[in-house]
Short mmCIF file of C-alpha atoms in Angstrom, two decimals:
data_model
loop_
_atom_site.label_atom_id
_atom_site.label_comp_id
_atom_site.label_asym_id
_atom_site.label_seq_id
_atom_site.Cartn_x
_atom_site.Cartn_y
_atom_site.Cartn_z
CA MET A 1 6.37 4.68 -3.89
CA LEU A 2 5.28 3.00 -5.94
CA ARG A 3 2.54 0.77 -5.97
CA VAL A 4 1.63 -2.84 -6.58
CA SER A 5 -0.67 -4.05 -9.07
CA PRO A 6 -3.78 -6.25 -7.40
CA ARG A 7 -2.83 -9.75 -9.81
CA GLN A 8 0.66 -9.33 -6.90
CA ARG A 9 -1.08 -9.58 -3.85
CA PRO A 10 -0.70 -13.47 -4.11
CA ARG A 11 2.96 -12.84 -5.46
CA LEU A 12 3.73 -10.67 -2.62
CA ILE A 13 1.94 -12.68 0.41
CA GLU A 14 4.74 -15.29 -0.83
CA ILE A 15 7.80 -13.16 -0.64
CA ILE A 16 5.93 -12.12 2.72
CA ARG A 17 5.48 -15.96 3.37
CA ASN A 18 9.45 -16.31 2.27
CA LEU A 19 11.23 -13.48 4.40
CA ALA A 20 9.51 -15.07 7.60
CA GLU A 21 11.20 -18.43 6.75
CA ARG A 22 13.99 -16.46 5.80
CA ILE A 23 13.98 -14.77 9.11
CA ALA A 24 13.89 -17.95 11.31
CA GLU A 25 16.87 -19.54 9.22
CA ALA A 26 18.57 -16.36 10.20
CA ARG A 27 17.98 -16.54 13.22
CA THR A 28 18.57 -20.35 13.67
CA ASN A 29 22.23 -19.92 12.49
CA GLY A 30 22.38 -17.02 14.39
CA TRP A 31 23.00 -14.37 11.74
CA LEU A 32 22.02 -10.86 13.40
CA GLY A 33 22.25 -8.76 11.16
CA GLU A 34 20.84 -10.58 7.93
CA VAL A 35 17.49 -10.49 10.67
CA GLN A 36 17.82 -7.04 11.10
CA GLY A 37 17.66 -7.32 7.06
CA LEU A 38 14.57 -8.84 6.54
CA GLN A 39 12.85 -7.72 9.42
CA VAL A 40 12.93 -4.27 7.93
CA SER A 41 11.88 -5.97 4.12
CA LEU A 42 9.18 -7.71 5.69
CA THR A 43 7.92 -4.91 7.74
CA LYS A 44 7.82 -2.42 4.42
CA ALA A 45 6.43 -5.85 2.21
CA LYS A 46 3.62 -5.97 5.16
CA GLU A 47 3.39 -2.17 4.38
CA LYS A 48 2.72 -3.22 0.97
CA LEU A 49 -0.24 -5.43 1.46
CA VAL A 50 -2.03 -2.63 3.45
CA ALA A 51 -1.99 -0.10 0.89
CA LEU A 52 -2.69 -2.69 -2.20
CA ASP A 53 -5.89 -4.10 0.70
CA ARG A 54 -6.73 0.14 0.54
CA SER A 55 -7.21 0.21 -3.25
CA LEU A 56 -8.76 -2.97 -4.08
CA GLU A 57 -11.07 -1.93 -0.80
CA ARG A 58 -12.00 1.59 -2.11
CA THR A 59 -11.98 0.21 -6.35
CA HIS A 60 -14.77 -1.87 -4.49
CA ASN A 61 -16.13 1.03 -3.07
CA ASN A 62 -16.18 3.04 -5.96
CA SER A 63 -18.86 0.85 -7.69
CA TRP A 64 -18.26 1.84 -11.60
CA GLY A 65 -14.23 2.12 -10.68
CA GLY A 66 -14.18 5.38 -12.16
CA PRO A 67 -13.16 8.70 -10.77
CA ILE A 68 -15.19 10.60 -8.22
CA GLU A 69 -17.89 13.10 -9.34
CA LEU A 70 -16.99 16.37 -6.55
CA GLY A 71 -19.50 19.04 -8.81
CA MET A 72 -18.57 23.03 -8.91
CA PRO A 73 -17.70 24.77 -5.64
CA VAL A 74 -19.66 27.52 -4.32
CA ILE A 75 -19.15 30.51 -3.58
CA THR A 76 -20.47 32.95 -1.51
CA GLY A 77 -20.09 36.80 -0.91
CA PRO A 78 -19.92 39.05 -2.84
CA ARG A 79 -18.47 39.06 -6.73
CA PRO A 80 -15.48 41.29 -7.48
CA GLY A 81 -16.60 43.69 -9.84
CA PRO A 82 -14.13 44.52 -13.24
CA ALA A 83 -10.77 45.78 -12.77
#
């Protein structure tokens, strides 16, 4: 899945608004096939916006924006001997 640049968020909102307007127009004109296709596109655009917002929230919560240090795992139990 391609990731949307945070700078494109306003454009994505505009696309969602435009799709909603096109769905209304298609309903008015009785273009049922067009309505169905546009609704699929609208759903996916909204999902991308939600994913972008989650990504921005994760980046914001990670104060310096870098990778998260997980540390070294602790291995318990006997160590294997030489082979």
